[in-house]
Amino acid sequence: MSDALIVFERTRKAFGEHVVLEAVDLTIGRGDIAVVVGPSGSGKSTLLRCVNGLEPISGGDLRVDGISVRGPERDLRRIRLEAGMVFQQFHLFPHLTALQNVMFGLVRVRRRPKAEARERATSLLHKVGLGSRMGHYPSQLSGGQQQRVAIARSLALEPKIMLFDEPTSALDPELRQEVLKVMQAVAQTGMTMVVVTHEMGFAERVGSRLIFMEAGRIVHDGEPGRLLREPPSERFRDFLSHVR
Amino acid sequence: MSFDWASVVAALPSLLEGLQLTILIALTGLAGGVCLGILTGVALAHGGFLARNAAHAYVAVIRGTPIVVQVMFVYFALPMLLGLRLSATSAAIITIVFNSGAYNAEIVRGALQSVPRGLSEAALSMGLPFRSVLAYVVAPIAYRLALPAMGNQVVNVVKDTSIFLVIGVGELTRRGQEVMAETFRAVEIWTAVAALYLILITVLAYSLRLYERWARLP
């Protein structure tokens, strides 16, 4: 068993004529907290969505814990069980309460008994600070609360990897911190994380790697503190001045 | 000319019998039509090449022909083609099921496609197979989106049953016609018939609205 959890190998992604990822080579190791940044349209969200097969890749290969995303659907489902995803728009199931949202995967995917699922979901919701909101429907929760439920929903399946797709971009500034705090707590459990975000503070505090993308390529990949202190390129410096 | 209540009272037993048959045809038609509509709607939205095109063809045929012609075909032509016997009531039920099924299919397709894609993606990304995503995430949201349009369909189906008088089904309108032929009390009989439809449809539409409110998400 190798320590490389996610391996991009000359991974290419195009929507018709439009190339979004150009032959990306990237290896994410166990326990990495990789923060992916870049201007919009640079391909960072697509990079993330290729990992769990929400976007099929157009060329090269991409393996998650040794399983290729080019395999049959059964393989894709195994990958998805290992790699949970948190979305910019939360995407909680609106017809289920917070508790039922977190129980959903345990009951429907892992086929655990309801009582056990309820117990685990309850403890997870307490961990993300929503013990008092379990019976609320998504529409009755603030954006920050919804996103914390979404994180708990993904964690319930006990994934090896957590993928975050701009998890705070849809939130008001005062609600971002509560989500970032939960993400930091997840990071401290040793979870492997890939985080697409504009939160440079999070990258510096929590990230073990900072990846800067532009036009479908990885331009920089290194230790966050150093990259942020001494931006190695004019482009990156320029980008930082816009997001900070 | 005065309104002769006595002729209404005299006609009532016969009209109520007709109403019973109207309700029977409408309710079986609705139940069958909803099932067929769901199957066809799912095929339209998510079916493979074959299922999708078969569904398209079916909807096109039903929408492109009058329901009177459909029931004539089912009652007179189909038995000749297949060598079977059909009662007028069975022919009426078959026709209304296939007719409303096609209209329901379009409603179901629209509702399925109105469910935000992100919700399916969230469910897929948990490792759920697509079928289960449809069943546990898309369907519970889609059916709520479809309810208002379905309310219209319920009303249409009840009214469409009156067309079956052309093949001699003894539903409400046909019974009205028969009583009329004996008594010639046109005003009283057609008022009574109209009132019975109005009551039936109002009750159905109102119950559906109550259900819609009950099913609404917070």
PDB file of N, CA, C and O in Angstrom, chain B residues 33-34 36-42 44-45 55 58-59 100-112 150:
ATOM      1  N   GLY B  33     -52.905   6.050 -15.006  1.00  0.00           N
ATOM      2  CA  GLY B  33     -52.254   7.125 -15.751  1.00  0.00           C
ATOM      3  C   GLY B  33     -51.041   7.681 -15.023  1.00  0.00           C
ATOM      4  O   GLY B  33     -50.045   8.040 -15.653  1.00  0.00           O
ATOM      5  N   VAL B  34     -51.119   7.719 -13.705  1.00  0.00           N
ATOM      6  CA  VAL B  34     -49.972   8.213 -12.929  1.00  0.00           C
ATOM      7  C   VAL B  34     -48.815   7.215 -13.031  1.00  0.00           C
ATOM      8  O   VAL B  34     -47.668   7.594 -13.275  1.00  0.00           O
ATOM      9  N   LEU B  36     -48.253   4.939 -15.394  1.00  0.00           N
ATOM     10  CA  LEU B  36     -47.725   4.980 -16.759  1.00  0.00           C
ATOM     11  C   LEU B  36     -46.955   6.282 -17.000  1.00  0.00           C
ATOM     12  O   LEU B  36     -45.912   6.293 -17.666  1.00  0.00           O
ATOM     13  N   GLY B  37     -47.481   7.374 -16.451  1.00  0.00           N
ATOM     14  CA  GLY B  37     -46.829   8.670 -16.610  1.00  0.00           C
ATOM     15  C   GLY B  37     -45.452   8.696 -15.965  1.00  0.00           C
ATOM     16  O   GLY B  37     -44.513   9.285 -16.503  1.00  0.00           O
ATOM     17  N   ILE B  38     -45.323   8.052 -14.793  1.00  0.00           N
ATOM     18  CA  ILE B  38     -44.026   8.019 -14.108  1.00  0.00           C
ATOM     19  C   ILE B  38     -43.022   7.207 -14.932  1.00  0.00           C
ATOM     20  O   ILE B  38     -41.901   7.657 -15.200  1.00  0.00           O
ATOM     21  N   LEU B  39     -43.453   6.009 -15.353  1.00  0.00           N
ATOM     22  CA  LEU B  39     -42.564   5.168 -16.170  1.00  0.00           C
ATOM     23  C   LEU B  39     -42.103   5.915 -17.421  1.00  0.00           C
ATOM     24  O   LEU B  39     -40.916   5.963 -17.741  1.00  0.00           O
ATOM     25  N   THR B  40     -43.094   6.500 -18.129  1.00  0.00           N
ATOM     26  CA  THR B  40     -42.759   7.178 -19.374  1.00  0.00           C
ATOM     27  C   THR B  40     -41.925   8.432 -19.126  1.00  0.00           C
ATOM     28  O   THR B  40     -40.995   8.729 -19.870  1.00  0.00           O
ATOM     29  N   GLY B  41     -42.260   9.167 -18.047  1.00  0.00           N
ATOM     30  CA  GLY B  41     -41.520  10.387 -17.719  1.00  0.00           C
ATOM     31  C   GLY B  41     -40.068  10.088 -17.383  1.00  0.00           C
ATOM     32  O   GLY B  41     -39.163  10.811 -17.805  1.00  0.00           O
ATOM     33  N   VAL B  42     -39.840   9.004 -16.631  1.00  0.00           N
ATOM     34  CA  VAL B  42     -38.466   8.621 -16.306  1.00  0.00           C
ATOM     35  C   VAL B  42     -37.729   8.220 -17.579  1.00  0.00           C
ATOM     36  O   VAL B  42     -36.572   8.583 -17.793  1.00  0.00           O
ATOM     37  N   LEU B  44     -38.335   9.354 -20.564  1.00  0.00           N
ATOM     38  CA  LEU B  44     -38.068  10.582 -21.315  1.00  0.00           C
ATOM     39  C   LEU B  44     -36.854  11.313 -20.760  1.00  0.00           C
ATOM     40  O   LEU B  44     -36.013  11.818 -21.494  1.00  0.00           O
ATOM     41  N   ALA B  45     -36.759  11.364 -19.424  1.00  0.00           N
ATOM     42  CA  ALA B  45     -35.695  12.162 -18.801  1.00  0.00           C
ATOM     43  C   ALA B  45     -34.379  11.392 -18.719  1.00  0.00           C
ATOM     44  O   ALA B  45     -33.305  11.981 -18.872  1.00  0.00           O
ATOM     45  N   ALA B  55     -40.817   6.256 -25.724  1.00  0.00           N
ATOM     46  CA  ALA B  55     -41.636   7.157 -24.918  1.00  0.00           C
ATOM     47  C   ALA B  55     -42.060   8.383 -25.734  1.00  0.00           C
ATOM     48  O   ALA B  55     -43.213   8.805 -25.693  1.00  0.00           O
ATOM     49  N   TYR B  58     -44.819   7.388 -28.174  1.00  0.00           N
ATOM     50  CA  TYR B  58     -46.094   7.199 -27.472  1.00  0.00           C
ATOM     51  C   TYR B  58     -46.742   8.544 -27.143  1.00  0.00           C
ATOM     52  O   TYR B  58     -47.930   8.773 -27.440  1.00  0.00           O
ATOM     53  N   VAL B  59     -45.976   9.458 -26.580  1.00  0.00           N
ATOM     54  CA  VAL B  59     -46.523  10.771 -26.222  1.00  0.00           C
ATOM     55  C   VAL B  59     -46.998  11.509 -27.474  1.00  0.00           C
ATOM     56  O   VAL B  59     -48.069  12.123 -27.484  1.00  0.00           O
ATOM     57  N   SER B 100     -54.139   9.870 -20.307  1.00  0.00           N
ATOM     58  CA  SER B 100     -53.598  10.728 -19.237  1.00  0.00           C
ATOM     59  C   SER B 100     -52.138  10.366 -18.964  1.00  0.00           C
ATOM     60  O   SER B 100     -51.344  11.226 -18.576  1.00  0.00           O
ATOM     61  N   GLY B 101     -51.765   9.094 -19.188  1.00  0.00           N
ATOM     62  CA  GLY B 101     -50.368   8.696 -19.003  1.00  0.00           C
ATOM     63  C   GLY B 101     -49.416   9.547 -19.830  1.00  0.00           C
ATOM     64  O   GLY B 101     -48.343   9.932 -19.369  1.00  0.00           O
ATOM     65  N   ALA B 102     -49.817   9.847 -21.061  1.00  0.00           N
ATOM     66  CA  ALA B 102     -48.948  10.622 -21.945  1.00  0.00           C
ATOM     67  C   ALA B 102     -48.788  12.050 -21.435  1.00  0.00           C
ATOM     68  O   ALA B 102     -47.686  12.602 -21.436  1.00  0.00           O
ATOM     69  N   TYR B 103     -49.889  12.646 -20.981  1.00  0.00           N
ATOM     70  CA  TYR B 103     -49.790  14.017 -20.469  1.00  0.00           C
ATOM     71  C   TYR B 103     -49.016  14.040 -19.151  1.00  0.00           C
ATOM     72  O   TYR B 103     -48.201  14.938 -18.905  1.00  0.00           O
ATOM     73  N   ASN B 104     -49.265  13.028 -18.303  1.00  0.00           N
ATOM     74  CA  ASN B 104     -48.514  12.942 -17.051  1.00  0.00           C
ATOM     75  C   ASN B 104     -47.014  12.790 -17.310  1.00  0.00           C
ATOM     76  O   ASN B 104     -46.194  13.318 -16.553  1.00  0.00           O
ATOM     77  N   ALA B 105     -46.675  12.054 -18.366  1.00  0.00           N
ATOM     78  CA  ALA B 105     -45.267  11.816 -18.682  1.00  0.00           C
ATOM     79  C   ALA B 105     -44.518  13.133 -18.862  1.00  0.00           C
ATOM     80  O   ALA B 105     -43.407  13.304 -18.365  1.00  0.00           O
ATOM     81  N   GLU B 106     -45.154  14.064 -19.574  1.00  0.00           N
ATOM     82  CA  GLU B 106     -44.520  15.358 -19.792  1.00  0.00           C
ATOM     83  C   GLU B 106     -44.355  16.116 -18.468  1.00  0.00           C
ATOM     84  O   GLU B 106     -43.365  16.801 -18.250  1.00  0.00           O
ATOM     85  N   ILE B 107     -45.355  15.994 -17.603  1.00  0.00           N
ATOM     86  CA  ILE B 107     -45.269  16.651 -16.292  1.00  0.00           C
ATOM     87  C   ILE B 107     -44.126  16.047 -15.476  1.00  0.00           C
ATOM     88  O   ILE B 107     -43.310  16.765 -14.883  1.00  0.00           O
ATOM     89  N   VAL B 108     -44.049  14.706 -15.481  1.00  0.00           N
ATOM     90  CA  VAL B 108     -43.006  14.018 -14.716  1.00  0.00           C
ATOM     91  C   VAL B 108     -41.623  14.377 -15.260  1.00  0.00           C
ATOM     92  O   VAL B 108     -40.704  14.691 -14.493  1.00  0.00           O
ATOM     93  N   ARG B 109     -41.483  14.369 -16.581  1.00  0.00           N
ATOM     94  CA  ARG B 109     -40.195  14.727 -17.171  1.00  0.00           C
ATOM     95  C   ARG B 109     -39.772  16.131 -16.738  1.00  0.00           C
ATOM     96  O   ARG B 109     -38.650  16.364 -16.298  1.00  0.00           O
ATOM     97  N   GLY B 110     -40.713  17.064 -16.840  1.00  0.00           N
ATOM     98  CA  GLY B 110     -40.410  18.441 -16.459  1.00  0.00           C
ATOM     99  C   GLY B 110     -39.993  18.534 -15.003  1.00  0.00           C
ATOM    100  O   GLY B 110     -39.033  19.226 -14.662  1.00  0.00           O
ATOM    101  N   ALA B 111     -40.709  17.817 -14.135  1.00  0.00           N
ATOM    102  CA  ALA B 111     -40.401  17.872 -12.708  1.00  0.00           C
ATOM    103  C   ALA B 111     -39.028  17.262 -12.424  1.00  0.00           C
ATOM    104  O   ALA B 111     -38.226  17.827 -11.670  1.00  0.00           O
ATOM    105  N   LEU B 112     -38.743  16.122 -13.054  1.00  0.00           N
ATOM    106  CA  LEU B 112     -37.437  15.475 -12.845  1.00  0.00           C
ATOM    107  C   LEU B 112     -36.314  16.412 -13.255  1.00  0.00           C
ATOM    108  O   LEU B 112     -35.291  16.519 -12.579  1.00  0.00           O
ATOM    109  N   MET B 150     -50.312  18.248 -11.705  1.00  0.00           N
ATOM    110  CA  MET B 150     -51.112  17.032 -11.588  1.00  0.00           C
ATOM    111  C   MET B 150     -52.550  17.369 -11.211  1.00  0.00           C
ATOM    112  O   MET B 150     -53.488  16.684 -11.630  1.00  0.00           O
TER     113      MET B 150
END
